[in-house]
Amino acid sequence: MTSSRTDPAPIRPLVAGNWKMHGLKAQLAEAATLRAALEGALVPHGIDVMICPPATLIMELARLAAGTRLAVGAQDCHWLPAGAHTGDISAEMLHDAGASAVIVGHSERRAGYGELDHIVKAKAEAALRAGLAAIVCIGETAGQRRAGLTLDVAARQLAGSLPEASTAADTIIAYEPVWAIGTGLTPTTGEVAEVHAFIRTALIDQLGVQGREMRILYGGSVKPSNAAELLAVPSVNGALVGGASLKAVDLMGIIAACKV
Ligand code: PEP
């Protein structure tokens, strides 16, 4: 991916895999394959690569990835550092387990657990407090797109979910149209360009120079066959990948489509 027309300077792309609730220990074999492939000469070094496995695999994956260019992220966190919250995991615990980032506000959490923007913001703040990068997800539903509300939703979610203290070094935006997640559907490159350009402008308004350099990932049915065209869109600084991240060969196909 070359520097886009709307980004003032080259922004280092990130390809992050979200394994969701998939993966027993045997799934780590895919991470080992990915690790080996990343050491190969064919993979450009100007791209960051991350896997966000289920919490049960974070420590093991962190061990496997130690000393390599494969980063480990988590999929969610609680907003408090510790306490009587049965079943929850704090950002500090994720950091302690070896994660360097955490996804917050994924649409499956917004929809399935009623996570509103202020909760997402509190979780993003927790990530920064714990020394993790926050991958903040935003995106419209099919109904909202049909109603012409795509940019309004993006504006509202950005304003409500992003910590004031966010910097380009510790926060990443993932634009994921809800209707594109896991469906095989994707917006046109023109639609992606419109939303990413809008997000870039909103980030600059909200965060100044930090917003200029913040990575904006596209997510939603990215696969090797469509990655090149999606990743070439201006202000698309990488991808958040669900289903296609479960097989190393597929994720490598997406990484290979990133031109730096
Ligand atoms: C996701 O859930 O973040 C995602 C992008 O999923 P998929 O790639 O499977 O659409």
mmCIF file of C-alpha atoms and ligand atoms in Angstrom:
data_model
loop_
_atom_site.group_PDB
_atom_site.id
_atom_site.type_symbol
_atom_site.label_atom_id
_atom_site.label_comp_id
_atom_site.label_asym_id
_atom_site.label_seq_id
_atom_site.Cartn_x
_atom_site.Cartn_y
_atom_site.Cartn_z
ATOM 1 C CA MET A 1 0.000 0.000 0.000
ATOM 2 C CA THR A 2 1.494 3.304 -0.985
ATOM 3 C CA SER A 3 0.955 6.541 0.870
ATOM 4 C CA SER A 4 -2.595 7.612 0.105
ATOM 5 C CA ARG A 5 -3.681 10.919 -1.350
ATOM 6 C CA THR A 6 -5.452 11.932 1.814
ATOM 7 C CA ASP A 7 -2.696 10.906 4.213
ATOM 8 C CA PRO A 8 -0.011 13.591 4.550
ATOM 9 C CA ALA A 9 2.838 11.152 5.124
ATOM 10 C CA PRO A 10 3.288 7.412 4.665
ATOM 11 C CA ILE A 11 1.552 5.562 7.480
ATOM 12 C CA ARG A 12 2.867 2.132 8.393
ATOM 13 C CA PRO A 13 0.141 -0.403 7.599
ATOM 14 C CA LEU A 14 -1.153 -2.973 10.062
ATOM 15 C CA VAL A 15 -2.830 -6.254 9.197
ATOM 16 C CA ALA A 16 -4.541 -7.576 12.331
ATOM 17 C CA GLY A 17 -6.348 -10.906 12.570
ATOM 18 C CA ASN A 18 -9.327 -11.264 14.897
ATOM 19 C CA TRP A 19 -9.801 -14.938 15.658
ATOM 20 C CA LYS A 20 -13.000 -14.211 17.635
ATOM 21 C CA MET A 21 -14.246 -17.264 19.600
ATOM 22 C CA HIS A 22 -12.376 -19.660 17.318
ATOM 23 C CA GLY A 23 -9.391 -21.691 18.274
ATOM 24 C CA LEU A 24 -8.301 -24.379 20.665
ATOM 25 C CA LYS A 25 -4.589 -24.864 21.315
ATOM 26 C CA ALA A 26 -4.226 -26.640 17.957
ATOM 27 C CA GLN A 27 -5.019 -23.339 16.208
ATOM 28 C CA LEU A 28 -1.598 -22.072 17.336
ATOM 29 C CA ALA A 29 -0.090 -24.178 14.547
ATOM 30 C CA GLU A 30 -1.472 -21.535 12.148
ATOM 31 C CA ALA A 31 0.296 -18.821 14.145
ATOM 32 C CA ALA A 32 3.531 -20.804 13.972
ATOM 33 C CA THR A 33 3.143 -21.069 10.193
ATOM 34 C CA LEU A 34 2.498 -17.345 10.005
ATOM 35 C CA ARG A 35 5.532 -16.597 12.171
ATOM 36 C CA ALA A 36 7.745 -18.663 9.872
ATOM 37 C CA ALA A 37 6.293 -17.033 6.758
ATOM 38 C CA LEU A 38 6.888 -13.558 8.199
ATOM 39 C CA GLU A 39 10.569 -14.374 8.493
ATOM 40 C CA GLY A 40 10.698 -15.063 4.752
ATOM 41 C CA ALA A 41 12.317 -12.573 2.417
ATOM 42 C CA LEU A 42 9.126 -12.054 0.409
ATOM 43 C CA VAL A 43 7.235 -10.259 3.170
ATOM 44 C CA PRO A 44 7.920 -6.516 3.213
ATOM 45 C CA HIS A 45 9.211 -5.313 6.560
ATOM 46 C CA GLY A 46 7.244 -2.082 6.503
ATOM 47 C CA ILE A 47 4.029 -3.855 7.565
ATOM 48 C CA ASP A 48 2.944 -4.663 11.103
ATOM 49 C CA VAL A 49 1.160 -7.962 11.667
ATOM 50 C CA MET A 50 -0.941 -8.915 14.685
ATOM 51 C CA ILE A 51 -3.119 -11.810 15.781
ATOM 52 C CA CYS A 52 -5.865 -11.293 18.371
ATOM 53 C CA PRO A 53 -6.659 -14.804 19.617
ATOM 54 C CA PRO A 54 -9.200 -15.807 22.264
ATOM 55 C CA ALA A 55 -7.960 -14.803 25.734
ATOM 56 C CA THR A 56 -7.146 -18.428 26.550
ATOM 57 C CA LEU A 57 -4.404 -18.443 23.910
ATOM 58 C CA ILE A 58 -2.788 -15.061 24.562
ATOM 59 C CA MET A 59 0.006 -16.283 26.851
ATOM 60 C CA GLU A 60 0.897 -19.198 24.610
ATOM 61 C CA LEU A 61 0.793 -17.062 21.476
ATOM 62 C CA ALA A 62 2.910 -14.387 23.166
ATOM 63 C CA ARG A 63 5.521 -17.061 23.933
ATOM 64 C CA LEU A 64 5.415 -18.289 20.336
ATOM 65 C CA ALA A 65 5.705 -14.762 18.925
ATOM 66 C CA ALA A 66 8.386 -13.472 21.314
ATOM 67 C CA GLY A 67 11.303 -11.946 19.434
ATOM 68 C CA THR A 68 9.479 -12.044 16.087
ATOM 69 C CA ARG A 69 7.563 -9.368 14.181
ATOM 70 C CA LEU A 70 4.225 -11.000 15.027
ATOM 71 C CA ALA A 71 2.341 -8.951 17.624
ATOM 72 C CA VAL A 72 -0.355 -10.292 19.929
ATOM 73 C CA GLY A 73 -3.606 -8.491 20.655
ATOM 74 C CA ALA A 74 -6.754 -9.211 22.630
ATOM 75 C CA GLN A 75 -10.406 -8.908 21.620
ATOM 76 C CA ASP A 76 -11.965 -7.019 24.530
ATOM 77 C CA CYS A 77 -11.233 -5.810 28.061
ATOM 78 C CA HIS A 78 -12.998 -4.479 31.145
ATOM 79 C CA TRP A 79 -12.579 -0.775 31.867
ATOM 80 C CA LEU A 80 -11.415 -1.270 35.460
ATOM 81 C CA PRO A 81 -7.947 -2.536 36.392
ATOM 82 C CA ALA A 82 -9.253 -5.170 38.865
ATOM 83 C CA GLY A 83 -12.257 -5.968 40.990
ATOM 84 C CA ALA A 84 -15.295 -8.172 41.598
ATOM 85 C CA HIS A 85 -16.245 -8.702 37.947
ATOM 86 C CA THR A 86 -16.644 -12.415 37.427
ATOM 87 C CA GLY A 87 -15.609 -13.562 33.986
ATOM 88 C CA ASP A 88 -14.064 -10.260 32.935
ATOM 89 C CA ILE A 89 -10.435 -9.538 32.063
ATOM 90 C CA SER A 90 -8.746 -6.188 32.626
ATOM 91 C CA ALA A 91 -6.418 -4.435 30.211
ATOM 92 C CA GLU A 92 -3.659 -4.794 32.814
ATOM 93 C CA MET A 93 -4.171 -8.582 32.808
ATOM 94 C CA LEU A 94 -3.968 -8.675 29.014
ATOM 95 C CA HIS A 95 -0.731 -6.682 29.137
ATOM 96 C CA ASP A 96 0.599 -9.017 31.799
ATOM 97 C CA ALA A 97 -0.268 -12.001 29.583
ATOM 98 C CA GLY A 98 1.781 -10.582 26.698
ATOM 99 C CA ALA A 99 -0.708 -8.625 24.592
ATOM 100 C CA SER A 100 0.327 -5.290 23.140
ATOM 101 C CA ALA A 101 -3.106 -4.199 21.905
ATOM 102 C CA VAL A 102 -6.801 -4.806 22.439
ATOM 103 C CA ILE A 103 -9.824 -4.455 20.168
ATOM 104 C CA VAL A 104 -12.624 -2.402 21.741
ATOM 105 C CA GLY A 105 -16.105 -1.657 20.451
ATOM 106 C CA HIS A 106 -16.264 -4.487 17.935
ATOM 107 C CA SER A 107 -19.776 -4.531 16.496
ATOM 108 C CA GLU A 108 -20.328 -8.017 17.901
ATOM 109 C CA ARG A 109 -19.843 -6.505 21.381
ATOM 110 C CA ARG A 110 -21.761 -3.333 20.634
ATOM 111 C CA ALA A 111 -24.718 -5.379 19.339
ATOM 112 C CA GLY A 112 -24.487 -8.497 21.512
ATOM 113 C CA TYR A 113 -23.684 -6.825 24.847
ATOM 114 C CA GLY A 114 -25.215 -3.398 24.423
ATOM 115 C CA GLU A 115 -21.849 -1.652 24.574
ATOM 116 C CA LEU A 116 -22.513 2.018 23.965
ATOM 117 C CA ASP A 117 -19.925 4.583 22.940
ATOM 118 C CA HIS A 118 -19.145 5.661 26.519
ATOM 119 C CA ILE A 119 -18.344 2.045 27.467
ATOM 120 C CA VAL A 120 -16.138 1.670 24.405
ATOM 121 C CA LYS A 121 -14.359 4.896 25.347
ATOM 122 C CA ALA A 122 -13.820 3.671 28.923
ATOM 123 C CA LYS A 123 -12.351 0.435 27.557
ATOM 124 C CA ALA A 124 -10.079 2.352 25.174
ATOM 125 C CA GLU A 125 -8.935 4.516 28.090
ATOM 126 C CA ALA A 126 -8.253 1.346 30.081
ATOM 127 C CA ALA A 127 -6.117 0.042 27.232
ATOM 128 C CA LEU A 128 -4.017 3.212 27.171
ATOM 129 C CA ARG A 129 -3.732 3.174 30.980
ATOM 130 C CA ALA A 130 -2.393 -0.402 30.830
ATOM 131 C CA GLY A 131 0.116 0.339 28.069
ATOM 132 C CA LEU A 132 -1.861 -1.379 25.321
ATOM 133 C CA ALA A 133 -2.778 0.073 21.953
ATOM 134 C CA ALA A 134 -6.549 0.402 21.525
ATOM 135 C CA ILE A 135 -8.085 -0.767 18.242
ATOM 136 C CA VAL A 136 -11.374 1.142 18.288
ATOM 137 C CA CYS A 137 -14.030 -0.284 15.955
ATOM 138 C CA ILE A 138 -16.743 1.808 14.364
ATOM 139 C CA GLY A 139 -19.194 1.169 11.544
ATOM 140 C CA GLU A 140 -22.778 1.398 10.401
ATOM 141 C CA THR A 141 -25.446 -1.305 10.155
ATOM 142 C CA ALA A 142 -27.141 -2.135 6.856
ATOM 143 C CA GLY A 143 -30.211 -0.168 7.918
ATOM 144 C CA GLN A 144 -28.149 2.874 8.812
ATOM 145 C CA ARG A 145 -26.420 2.752 5.413
ATOM 146 C CA ARG A 146 -29.761 2.425 3.614
ATOM 147 C CA ALA A 147 -31.003 5.430 5.567
ATOM 148 C CA GLY A 148 -27.998 7.489 4.464
ATOM 149 C CA LEU A 149 -26.591 7.638 8.003
ATOM 150 C CA THR A 150 -23.161 6.078 7.391
ATOM 151 C CA LEU A 151 -21.144 9.241 7.982
ATOM 152 C CA ASP A 152 -23.351 10.370 10.878
ATOM 153 C CA VAL A 153 -22.761 7.044 12.614
ATOM 154 C CA ALA A 154 -19.009 7.289 12.042
ATOM 155 C CA ALA A 155 -18.967 10.845 13.413
ATOM 156 C CA ARG A 156 -20.993 9.907 16.482
ATOM 157 C CA GLN A 157 -18.979 6.785 17.261
ATOM 158 C CA LEU A 158 -15.663 8.590 16.836
ATOM 159 C CA ALA A 159 -16.752 11.481 19.037
ATOM 160 C CA GLY A 160 -18.118 9.133 21.693
ATOM 161 C CA SER A 161 -15.596 6.294 21.688
ATOM 162 C CA LEU A 162 -12.185 7.911 21.334
ATOM 163 C CA PRO A 163 -10.202 8.988 24.411
ATOM 164 C CA GLU A 164 -9.129 12.645 24.349
ATOM 165 C CA ALA A 165 -5.587 11.456 25.126
ATOM 166 C CA SER A 166 -5.390 9.108 22.123
ATOM 167 C CA THR A 167 -2.292 9.402 19.988
ATOM 168 C CA ALA A 168 -1.308 7.884 16.665
ATOM 169 C CA ALA A 169 1.070 5.621 18.574
ATOM 170 C CA ASP A 170 -1.496 4.124 20.932
ATOM 171 C CA THR A 171 -4.822 4.172 19.086
ATOM 172 C CA ILE A 172 -5.952 2.614 15.821
ATOM 173 C CA ILE A 173 -9.357 3.029 14.204
ATOM 174 C CA ALA A 174 -11.025 0.087 12.471
ATOM 175 C CA TYR A 175 -13.858 1.027 10.126
ATOM 176 C CA GLU A 176 -15.994 -2.083 9.877
ATOM 177 C CA PRO A 177 -19.403 -1.785 8.218
ATOM 178 C CA VAL A 178 -21.495 -4.199 10.294
ATOM 179 C CA TRP A 179 -23.209 -5.583 7.188
ATOM 180 C CA ALA A 180 -19.822 -6.523 5.692
ATOM 181 C CA ILE A 181 -18.606 -8.535 8.680
ATOM 182 C CA GLY A 182 -18.641 -12.263 7.998
ATOM 183 C CA THR A 183 -21.049 -11.888 5.069
ATOM 184 C CA GLY A 184 -18.747 -11.879 2.062
ATOM 185 C CA LEU A 185 -20.167 -8.455 1.162
ATOM 186 C CA THR A 186 -17.895 -5.428 0.898
ATOM 187 C CA PRO A 187 -18.522 -1.778 0.152
ATOM 188 C CA THR A 188 -17.262 -0.524 -3.195
ATOM 189 C CA THR A 189 -13.816 1.022 -3.138
ATOM 190 C CA GLY A 190 -15.534 4.371 -3.685
ATOM 191 C CA GLU A 191 -17.669 3.855 -0.582
ATOM 192 C CA VAL A 192 -14.622 2.832 1.456
ATOM 193 C CA ALA A 193 -12.739 5.897 0.179
ATOM 194 C CA GLU A 194 -15.585 8.206 1.168
ATOM 195 C CA VAL A 195 -15.815 6.873 4.722
ATOM 196 C CA HIS A 196 -12.054 6.716 5.307
ATOM 197 C CA ALA A 197 -11.570 10.269 4.039
ATOM 198 C CA PHE A 198 -14.386 11.373 6.353
ATOM 199 C CA ILE A 199 -12.788 9.553 9.301
ATOM 200 C CA ARG A 200 -9.393 11.133 8.552
ATOM 201 C CA THR A 201 -10.914 14.609 8.591
ATOM 202 C CA ALA A 202 -12.857 13.864 11.779
ATOM 203 C CA LEU A 203 -9.710 12.517 13.470
ATOM 204 C CA ILE A 204 -7.772 15.664 12.571
ATOM 205 C CA ASP A 205 -10.613 17.829 13.912
ATOM 206 C CA GLN A 206 -10.732 15.789 17.111
ATOM 207 C CA LEU A 207 -7.055 15.063 17.768
ATOM 208 C CA GLY A 208 -5.054 17.459 15.599
ATOM 209 C CA VAL A 209 -1.708 16.163 14.388
ATOM 210 C CA GLN A 210 -2.264 12.825 16.130
ATOM 211 C CA GLY A 211 -5.366 12.292 14.024
ATOM 212 C CA ARG A 212 -3.363 12.988 10.891
ATOM 213 C CA GLU A 213 -1.094 10.031 11.553
ATOM 214 C CA MET A 214 -3.489 7.591 13.203
ATOM 215 C CA ARG A 215 -3.972 4.306 11.370
ATOM 216 C CA ILE A 216 -7.424 3.660 9.948
ATOM 217 C CA LEU A 217 -7.986 -0.017 9.142
ATOM 218 C CA TYR A 218 -10.754 -1.351 6.944
ATOM 219 C CA GLY A 219 -12.520 -4.498 8.189
ATOM 220 C CA GLY A 220 -15.323 -6.623 6.770
ATOM 221 C CA SER A 221 -14.913 -9.699 4.554
ATOM 222 C CA VAL A 222 -11.321 -8.911 3.580
ATOM 223 C CA LYS A 223 -9.756 -11.907 1.840
ATOM 224 C CA PRO A 224 -6.750 -12.492 -0.423
ATOM 225 C CA SER A 225 -8.843 -11.951 -3.555
ATOM 226 C CA ASN A 226 -10.124 -8.478 -2.612
ATOM 227 C CA ALA A 227 -7.312 -7.233 -0.352
ATOM 228 C CA ALA A 228 -5.273 -5.467 -3.020
ATOM 229 C CA GLU A 229 -8.089 -3.207 -4.156
ATOM 230 C CA LEU A 230 -9.325 -2.452 -0.629
ATOM 231 C CA LEU A 231 -5.831 -1.775 0.723
ATOM 232 C CA ALA A 232 -5.034 0.556 -2.177
ATOM 233 C CA VAL A 233 -7.858 2.939 -1.213
ATOM 234 C CA PRO A 234 -6.606 6.295 0.109
ATOM 235 C CA SER A 235 -6.503 6.465 3.917
ATOM 236 C CA VAL A 236 -6.851 2.701 4.266
ATOM 237 C CA ASN A 237 -3.847 1.926 6.445
ATOM 238 C CA GLY A 238 -4.323 -1.801 6.777
ATOM 239 C CA ALA A 239 -7.012 -4.325 7.573
ATOM 240 C CA LEU A 240 -8.796 -5.957 10.488
ATOM 241 C CA VAL A 241 -9.483 -9.491 9.310
ATOM 242 C CA GLY A 242 -11.870 -12.007 10.850
ATOM 243 C CA GLY A 243 -12.559 -15.274 9.026
ATOM 244 C CA ALA A 244 -9.591 -15.071 6.671
ATOM 245 C CA SER A 245 -7.173 -14.718 9.604
ATOM 246 C CA LEU A 246 -7.773 -18.278 10.795
ATOM 247 C CA LYS A 247 -5.595 -19.778 8.063
ATOM 248 C CA ALA A 248 -2.014 -18.496 7.836
ATOM 249 C CA VAL A 249 -2.031 -18.922 4.077
ATOM 250 C CA ASP A 250 -5.046 -16.607 3.729
ATOM 251 C CA LEU A 251 -3.646 -13.980 6.065
ATOM 252 C CA MET A 252 -0.349 -14.125 4.185
ATOM 253 C CA GLY A 253 -2.265 -13.512 0.967
ATOM 254 C CA ILE A 254 -3.705 -10.341 2.501
ATOM 255 C CA ILE A 255 -0.342 -9.216 3.862
ATOM 256 C CA ALA A 256 1.203 -9.769 0.439
ATOM 257 C CA ALA A 257 -1.437 -7.470 -1.068
ATOM 258 C CA CYS A 258 -0.175 -4.606 1.132
ATOM 259 C CA LYS A 259 2.264 -2.579 -0.923
ATOM 260 C CA VAL A 260 4.678 -0.455 1.107
HETATM 261 C C1 PEP B 1 -14.270 -8.751 12.072
HETATM 262 O O1 PEP B 1 -15.083 -9.374 12.717
HETATM 263 O O2 PEP B 1 -13.560 -7.891 12.620
HETATM 264 C C2 PEP B 1 -14.178 -9.027 10.652
HETATM 265 C C3 PEP B 1 -13.642 -8.125 9.881
HETATM 266 O O3 PEP B 1 -14.671 -10.232 10.211
HETATM 267 P P1 PEP B 1 -14.640 -10.830 8.723
HETATM 268 O O4 PEP B 1 -13.288 -10.517 8.138
HETATM 269 O O5 PEP B 1 -14.862 -12.288 8.887
HETATM 270 O O6 PEP B 1 -15.713 -10.142 7.970
#
